[in-house]
mmCIF file of C-alpha atoms in Angstrom:
data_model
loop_
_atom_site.group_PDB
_atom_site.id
_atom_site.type_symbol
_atom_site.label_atom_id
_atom_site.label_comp_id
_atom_site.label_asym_id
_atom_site.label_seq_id
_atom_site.Cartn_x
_atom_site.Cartn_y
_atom_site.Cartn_z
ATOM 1 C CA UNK T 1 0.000 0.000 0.000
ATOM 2 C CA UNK T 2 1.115 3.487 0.048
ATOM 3 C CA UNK T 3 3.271 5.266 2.690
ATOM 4 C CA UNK T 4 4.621 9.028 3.400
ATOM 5 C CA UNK T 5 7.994 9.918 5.179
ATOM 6 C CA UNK T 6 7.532 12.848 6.843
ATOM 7 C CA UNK T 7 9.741 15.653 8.559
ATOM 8 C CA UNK T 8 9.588 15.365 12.287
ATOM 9 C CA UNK T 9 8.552 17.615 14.214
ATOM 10 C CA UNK T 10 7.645 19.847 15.552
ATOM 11 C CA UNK T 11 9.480 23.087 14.048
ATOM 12 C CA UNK T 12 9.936 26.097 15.121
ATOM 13 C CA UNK T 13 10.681 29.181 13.576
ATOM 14 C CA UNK T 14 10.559 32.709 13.987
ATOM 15 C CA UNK T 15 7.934 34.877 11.736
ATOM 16 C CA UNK T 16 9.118 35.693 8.518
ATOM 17 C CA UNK T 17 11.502 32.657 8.243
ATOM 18 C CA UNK T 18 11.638 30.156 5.254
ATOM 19 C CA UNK T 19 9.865 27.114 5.424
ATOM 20 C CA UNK T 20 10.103 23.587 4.438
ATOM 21 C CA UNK T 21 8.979 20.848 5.178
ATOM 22 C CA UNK T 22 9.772 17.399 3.768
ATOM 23 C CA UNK T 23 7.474 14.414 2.447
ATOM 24 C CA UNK T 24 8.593 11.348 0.571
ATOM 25 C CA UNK T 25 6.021 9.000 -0.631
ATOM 26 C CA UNK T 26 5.748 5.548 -1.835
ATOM 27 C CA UNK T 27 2.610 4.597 -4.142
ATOM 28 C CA UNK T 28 0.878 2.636 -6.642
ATOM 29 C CA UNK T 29 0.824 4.458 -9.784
ATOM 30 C CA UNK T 30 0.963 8.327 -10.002
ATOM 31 C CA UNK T 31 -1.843 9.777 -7.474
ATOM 32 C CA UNK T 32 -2.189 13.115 -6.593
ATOM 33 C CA UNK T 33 -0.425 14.580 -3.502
ATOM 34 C CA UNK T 34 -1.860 16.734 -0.952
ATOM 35 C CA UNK T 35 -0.706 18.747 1.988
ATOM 36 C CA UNK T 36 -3.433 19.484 4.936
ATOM 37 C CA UNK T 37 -3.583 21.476 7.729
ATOM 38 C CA UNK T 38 -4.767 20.978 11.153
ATOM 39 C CA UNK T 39 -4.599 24.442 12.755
ATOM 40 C CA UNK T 40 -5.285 23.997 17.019
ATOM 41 C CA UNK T 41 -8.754 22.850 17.604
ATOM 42 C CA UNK T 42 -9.982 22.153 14.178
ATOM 43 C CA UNK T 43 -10.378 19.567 11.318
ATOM 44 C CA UNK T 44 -8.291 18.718 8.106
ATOM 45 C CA UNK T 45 -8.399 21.750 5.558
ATOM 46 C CA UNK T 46 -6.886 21.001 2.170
ATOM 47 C CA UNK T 47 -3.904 23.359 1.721
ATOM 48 C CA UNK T 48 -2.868 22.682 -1.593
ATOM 49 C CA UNK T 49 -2.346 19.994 -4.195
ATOM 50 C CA UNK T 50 -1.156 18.446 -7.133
ATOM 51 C CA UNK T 51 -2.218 15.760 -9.537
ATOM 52 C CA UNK T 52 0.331 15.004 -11.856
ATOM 53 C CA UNK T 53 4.681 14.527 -12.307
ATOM 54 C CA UNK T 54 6.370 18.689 -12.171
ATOM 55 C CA UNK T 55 2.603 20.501 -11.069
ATOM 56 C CA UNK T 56 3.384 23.118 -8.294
ATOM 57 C CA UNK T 57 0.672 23.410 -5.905
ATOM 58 C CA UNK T 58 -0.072 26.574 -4.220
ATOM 59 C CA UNK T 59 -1.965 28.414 -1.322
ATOM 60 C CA UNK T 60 -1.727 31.081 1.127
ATOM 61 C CA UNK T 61 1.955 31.519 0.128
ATOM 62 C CA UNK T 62 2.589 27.987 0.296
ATOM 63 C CA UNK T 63 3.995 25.855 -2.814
ATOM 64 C CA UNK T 64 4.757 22.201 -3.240
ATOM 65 C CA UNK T 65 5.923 20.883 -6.357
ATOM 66 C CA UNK T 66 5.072 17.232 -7.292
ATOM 67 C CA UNK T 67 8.924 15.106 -7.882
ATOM 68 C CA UNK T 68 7.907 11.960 -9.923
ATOM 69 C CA UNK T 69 11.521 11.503 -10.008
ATOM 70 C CA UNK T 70 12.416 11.805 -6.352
ATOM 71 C CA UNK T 71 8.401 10.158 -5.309
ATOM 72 C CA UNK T 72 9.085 13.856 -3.406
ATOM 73 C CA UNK T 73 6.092 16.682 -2.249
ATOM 74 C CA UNK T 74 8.412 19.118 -0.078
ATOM 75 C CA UNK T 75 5.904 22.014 0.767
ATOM 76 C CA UNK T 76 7.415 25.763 1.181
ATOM 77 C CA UNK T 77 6.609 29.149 1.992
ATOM 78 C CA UNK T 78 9.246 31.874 2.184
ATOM 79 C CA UNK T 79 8.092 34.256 5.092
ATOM 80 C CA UNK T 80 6.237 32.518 7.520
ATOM 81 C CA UNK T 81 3.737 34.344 10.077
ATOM 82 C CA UNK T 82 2.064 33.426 13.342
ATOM 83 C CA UNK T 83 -0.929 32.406 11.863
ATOM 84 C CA UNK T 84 0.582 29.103 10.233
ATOM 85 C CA UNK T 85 1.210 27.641 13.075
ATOM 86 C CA UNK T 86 -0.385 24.397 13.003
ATOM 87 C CA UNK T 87 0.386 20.660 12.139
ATOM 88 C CA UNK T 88 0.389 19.919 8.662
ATOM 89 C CA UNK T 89 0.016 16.519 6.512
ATOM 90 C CA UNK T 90 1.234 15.241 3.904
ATOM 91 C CA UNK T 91 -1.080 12.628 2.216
ATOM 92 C CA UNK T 92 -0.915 11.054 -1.388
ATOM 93 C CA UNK T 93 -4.037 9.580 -2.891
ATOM 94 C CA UNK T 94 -7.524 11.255 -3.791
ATOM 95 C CA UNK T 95 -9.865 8.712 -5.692
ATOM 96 C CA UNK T 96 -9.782 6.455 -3.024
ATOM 97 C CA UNK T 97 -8.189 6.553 0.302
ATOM 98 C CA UNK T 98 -5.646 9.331 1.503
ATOM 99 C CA UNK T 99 -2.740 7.786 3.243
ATOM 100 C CA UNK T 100 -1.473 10.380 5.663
ATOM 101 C CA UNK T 101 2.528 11.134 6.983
ATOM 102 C CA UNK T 102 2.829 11.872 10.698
ATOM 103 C CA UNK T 103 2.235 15.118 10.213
ATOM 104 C CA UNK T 104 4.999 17.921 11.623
ATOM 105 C CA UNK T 105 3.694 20.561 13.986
ATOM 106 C CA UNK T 106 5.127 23.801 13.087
ATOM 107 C CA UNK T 107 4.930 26.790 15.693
ATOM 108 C CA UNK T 108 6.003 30.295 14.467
ATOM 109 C CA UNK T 109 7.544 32.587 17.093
ATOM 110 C CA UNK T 110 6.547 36.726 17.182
ATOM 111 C CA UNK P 1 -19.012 27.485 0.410
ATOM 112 C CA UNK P 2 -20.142 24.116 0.924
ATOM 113 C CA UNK P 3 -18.540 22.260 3.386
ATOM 114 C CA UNK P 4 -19.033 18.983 5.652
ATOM 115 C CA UNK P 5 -20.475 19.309 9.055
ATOM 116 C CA UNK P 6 -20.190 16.474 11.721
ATOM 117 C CA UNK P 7 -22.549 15.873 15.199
ATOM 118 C CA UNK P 8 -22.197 15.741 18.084
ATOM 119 C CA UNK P 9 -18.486 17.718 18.114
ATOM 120 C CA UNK P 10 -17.810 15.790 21.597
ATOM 121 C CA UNK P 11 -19.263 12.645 22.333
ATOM 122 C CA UNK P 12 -18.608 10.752 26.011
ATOM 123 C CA UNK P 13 -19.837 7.282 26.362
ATOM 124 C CA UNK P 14 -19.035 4.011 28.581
ATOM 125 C CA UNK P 15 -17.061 1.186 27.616
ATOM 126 C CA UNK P 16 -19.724 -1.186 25.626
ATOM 127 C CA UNK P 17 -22.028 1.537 24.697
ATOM 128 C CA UNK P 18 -23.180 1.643 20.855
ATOM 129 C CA UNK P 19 -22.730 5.095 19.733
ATOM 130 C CA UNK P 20 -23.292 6.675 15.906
ATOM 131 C CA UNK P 21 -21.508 9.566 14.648
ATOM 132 C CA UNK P 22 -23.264 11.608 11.846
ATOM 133 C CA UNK P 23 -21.721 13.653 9.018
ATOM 134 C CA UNK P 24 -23.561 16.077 6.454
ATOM 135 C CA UNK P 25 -21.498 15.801 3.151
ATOM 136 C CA UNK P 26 -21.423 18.001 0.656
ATOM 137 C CA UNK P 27 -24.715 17.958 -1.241
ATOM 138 C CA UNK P 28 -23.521 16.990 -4.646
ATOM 139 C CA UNK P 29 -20.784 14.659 -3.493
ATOM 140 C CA UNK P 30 -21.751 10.900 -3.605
ATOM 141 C CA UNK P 31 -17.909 9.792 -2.503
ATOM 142 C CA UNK P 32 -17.924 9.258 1.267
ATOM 143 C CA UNK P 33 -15.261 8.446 3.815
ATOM 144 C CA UNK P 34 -14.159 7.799 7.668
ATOM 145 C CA UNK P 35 -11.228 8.507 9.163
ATOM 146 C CA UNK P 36 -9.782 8.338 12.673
ATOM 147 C CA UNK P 37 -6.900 10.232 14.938
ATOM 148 C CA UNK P 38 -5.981 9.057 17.914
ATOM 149 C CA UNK P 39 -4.206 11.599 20.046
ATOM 150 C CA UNK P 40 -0.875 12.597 18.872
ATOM 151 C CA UNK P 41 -0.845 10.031 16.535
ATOM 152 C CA UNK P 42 -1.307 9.928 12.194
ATOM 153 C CA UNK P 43 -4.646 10.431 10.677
ATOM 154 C CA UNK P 44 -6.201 6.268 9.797
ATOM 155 C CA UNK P 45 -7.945 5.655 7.009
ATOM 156 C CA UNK P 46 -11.307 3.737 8.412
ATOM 157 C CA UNK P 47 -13.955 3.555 5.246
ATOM 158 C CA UNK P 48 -15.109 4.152 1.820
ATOM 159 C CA UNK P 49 -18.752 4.392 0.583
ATOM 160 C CA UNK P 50 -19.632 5.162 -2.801
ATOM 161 C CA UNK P 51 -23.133 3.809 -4.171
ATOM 162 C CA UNK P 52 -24.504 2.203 -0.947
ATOM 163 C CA UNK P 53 -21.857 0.146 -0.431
ATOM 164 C CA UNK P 54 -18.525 -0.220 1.025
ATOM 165 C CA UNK P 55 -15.597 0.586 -1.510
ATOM 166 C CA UNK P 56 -13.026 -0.270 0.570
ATOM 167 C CA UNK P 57 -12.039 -0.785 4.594
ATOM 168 C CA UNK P 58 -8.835 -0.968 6.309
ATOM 169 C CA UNK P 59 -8.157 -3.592 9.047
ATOM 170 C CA UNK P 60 -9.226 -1.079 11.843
ATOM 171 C CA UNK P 61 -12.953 -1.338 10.372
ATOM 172 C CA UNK P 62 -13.489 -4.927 11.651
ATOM 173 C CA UNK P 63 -17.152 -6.011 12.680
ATOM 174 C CA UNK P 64 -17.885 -3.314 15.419
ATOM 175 C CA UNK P 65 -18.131 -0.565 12.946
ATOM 176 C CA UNK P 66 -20.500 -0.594 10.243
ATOM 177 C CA UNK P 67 -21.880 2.759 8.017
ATOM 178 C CA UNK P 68 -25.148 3.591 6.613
ATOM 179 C CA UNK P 69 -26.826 6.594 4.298
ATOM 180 C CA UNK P 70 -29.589 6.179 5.841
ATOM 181 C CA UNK P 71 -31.142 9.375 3.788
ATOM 182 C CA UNK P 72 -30.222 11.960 1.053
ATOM 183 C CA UNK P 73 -27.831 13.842 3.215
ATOM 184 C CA UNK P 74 -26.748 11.998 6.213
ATOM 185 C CA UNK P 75 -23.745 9.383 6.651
ATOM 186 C CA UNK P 76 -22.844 7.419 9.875
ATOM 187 C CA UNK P 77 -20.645 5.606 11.813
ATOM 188 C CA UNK P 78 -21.589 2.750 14.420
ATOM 189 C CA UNK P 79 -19.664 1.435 16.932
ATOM 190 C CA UNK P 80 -21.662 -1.160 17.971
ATOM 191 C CA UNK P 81 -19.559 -1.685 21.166
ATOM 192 C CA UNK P 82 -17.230 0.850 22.274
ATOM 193 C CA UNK P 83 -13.886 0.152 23.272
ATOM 194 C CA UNK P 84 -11.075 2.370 25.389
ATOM 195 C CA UNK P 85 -9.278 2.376 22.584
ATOM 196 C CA UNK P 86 -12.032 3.546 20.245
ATOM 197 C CA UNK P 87 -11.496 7.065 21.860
ATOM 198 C CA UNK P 88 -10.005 9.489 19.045
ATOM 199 C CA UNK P 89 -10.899 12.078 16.735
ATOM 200 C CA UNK P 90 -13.099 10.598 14.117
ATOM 201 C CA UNK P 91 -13.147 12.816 10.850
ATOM 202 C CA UNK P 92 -15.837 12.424 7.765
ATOM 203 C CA UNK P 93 -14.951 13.620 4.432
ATOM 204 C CA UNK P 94 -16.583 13.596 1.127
ATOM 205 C CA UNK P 95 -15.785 13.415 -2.561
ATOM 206 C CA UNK P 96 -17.073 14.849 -5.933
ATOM 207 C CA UNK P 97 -17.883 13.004 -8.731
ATOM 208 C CA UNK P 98 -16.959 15.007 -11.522
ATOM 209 C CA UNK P 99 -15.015 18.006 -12.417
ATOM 210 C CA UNK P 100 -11.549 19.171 -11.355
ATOM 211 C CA UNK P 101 -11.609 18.497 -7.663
ATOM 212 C CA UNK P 102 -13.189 15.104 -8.003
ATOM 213 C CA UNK P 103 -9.771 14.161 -6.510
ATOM 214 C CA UNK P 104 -10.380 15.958 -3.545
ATOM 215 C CA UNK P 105 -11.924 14.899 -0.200
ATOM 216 C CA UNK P 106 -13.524 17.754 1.660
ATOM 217 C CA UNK P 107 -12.907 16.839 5.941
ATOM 218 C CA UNK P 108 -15.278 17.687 8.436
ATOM 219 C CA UNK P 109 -14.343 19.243 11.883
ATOM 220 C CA UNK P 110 -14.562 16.426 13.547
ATOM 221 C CA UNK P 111 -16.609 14.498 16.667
ATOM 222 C CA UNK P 112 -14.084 13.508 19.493
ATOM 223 C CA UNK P 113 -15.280 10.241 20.462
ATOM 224 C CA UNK P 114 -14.304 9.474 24.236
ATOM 225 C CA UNK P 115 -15.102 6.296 25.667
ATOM 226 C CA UNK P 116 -14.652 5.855 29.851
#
């Protein structure tokens, strides 16, 4: 079945820092990729996404390219703020079922 | 914009109890799904429902659970028997059909299922 490496957490970094955060994948096929967040107290919101080999996903500042070469989804954002912090996962799939990484809690610090 | 809502947000119930958790999809979304988080841990893929029927399961979903439409708009979980180790976040999500997100499940917010 599928399965996603992701970057442990949690991070921290101050506000206006670079991000990224790392996510490997193994799958069947070629599904599409997805990064959701959990911000404190909520559900799973779709960040972004991608559906097929060298599509960039973006969002709220956020980008994540899709790597069919490197089974890679490494999502980024170049000035963080407070209001990201939350956890975020990485999850290939879609059609069917959505495996999901570990997810890495990120905190951004004023 | 349409989104999927989930009742109660907090359930409590005792060790053997039945309990059903209920999720609103989307109205024009006919893919259906359960998923569960146990605290601090990964988000588990439970269920599948497409059509009236079960698409797929994962090993978690063994003879305690079971899911039902039972109308036009609502989609539950049973647990016919509650565990300790039921308690956990359970999250409902739903899937177009057709057009460019069809790829996408839409979550819910959640109903934290607590069993004493």
């Amino acid at each position: 079945g599928d399965s996603v490496t992701q970057m442990e957490g949690p991070v921290t970094l101050s506000e206006e820092a670079f991000l990224t955060i790392n996510c490997t994948y193994t799958a069947t096929g070629y599904p599409s990729l997805f990064w959701y967040v959990q911000y404190p107290g909520e559900g799973l919101q779709l960040l972004l996404k991608a559906t097929k080999a060298d599509d960039k996903g973006s969002n709220k500042g956020f980008e994540a390219t899709y790597r069919k070469e490197t089974t890679s989804f490494h999502l980024e954002k170049g000035s963080v703020q407070v209001s990201d912090s939350a956890v975020y996962f990485c999850a290939p799939g879609g059609n069917e079922k959505l495996t999901f990484g570990t997810g890495t809690r990120l905190t951004i610090i004023p | 914009e349409p989104e999927v809502t989930q009742t109660p947000s907090h359930q409590v119930t005792q060790m053997g109890q039945e309990v059903i958790l209920r999720c609103v999809p989307i109205s024009n979304h006919l893919y259906f799904y359960w998923y569960r988080q146990i605290l601090g841990q990964k988000v588990e893929f439970l269920v599948s429902f497409y059509n009236n029927e079960i698409s797929e399961k994962s090993e978690i979903f063994d003879d305690q659970f079971s899911v039902e439409r039972p109308d036009g708009s609502n989609f539950t979980l049973k647990i016919r028997s509650t565990k300790l180790e039921d308690s956990a976040m359970y999250f409902c999500a739903s899937r177009a059909t057709s057009g460019s997100a069809s790829d996408t499940q839409y979550f819910g917010p959640g109903t934290r299922l607590t069993v004493l």
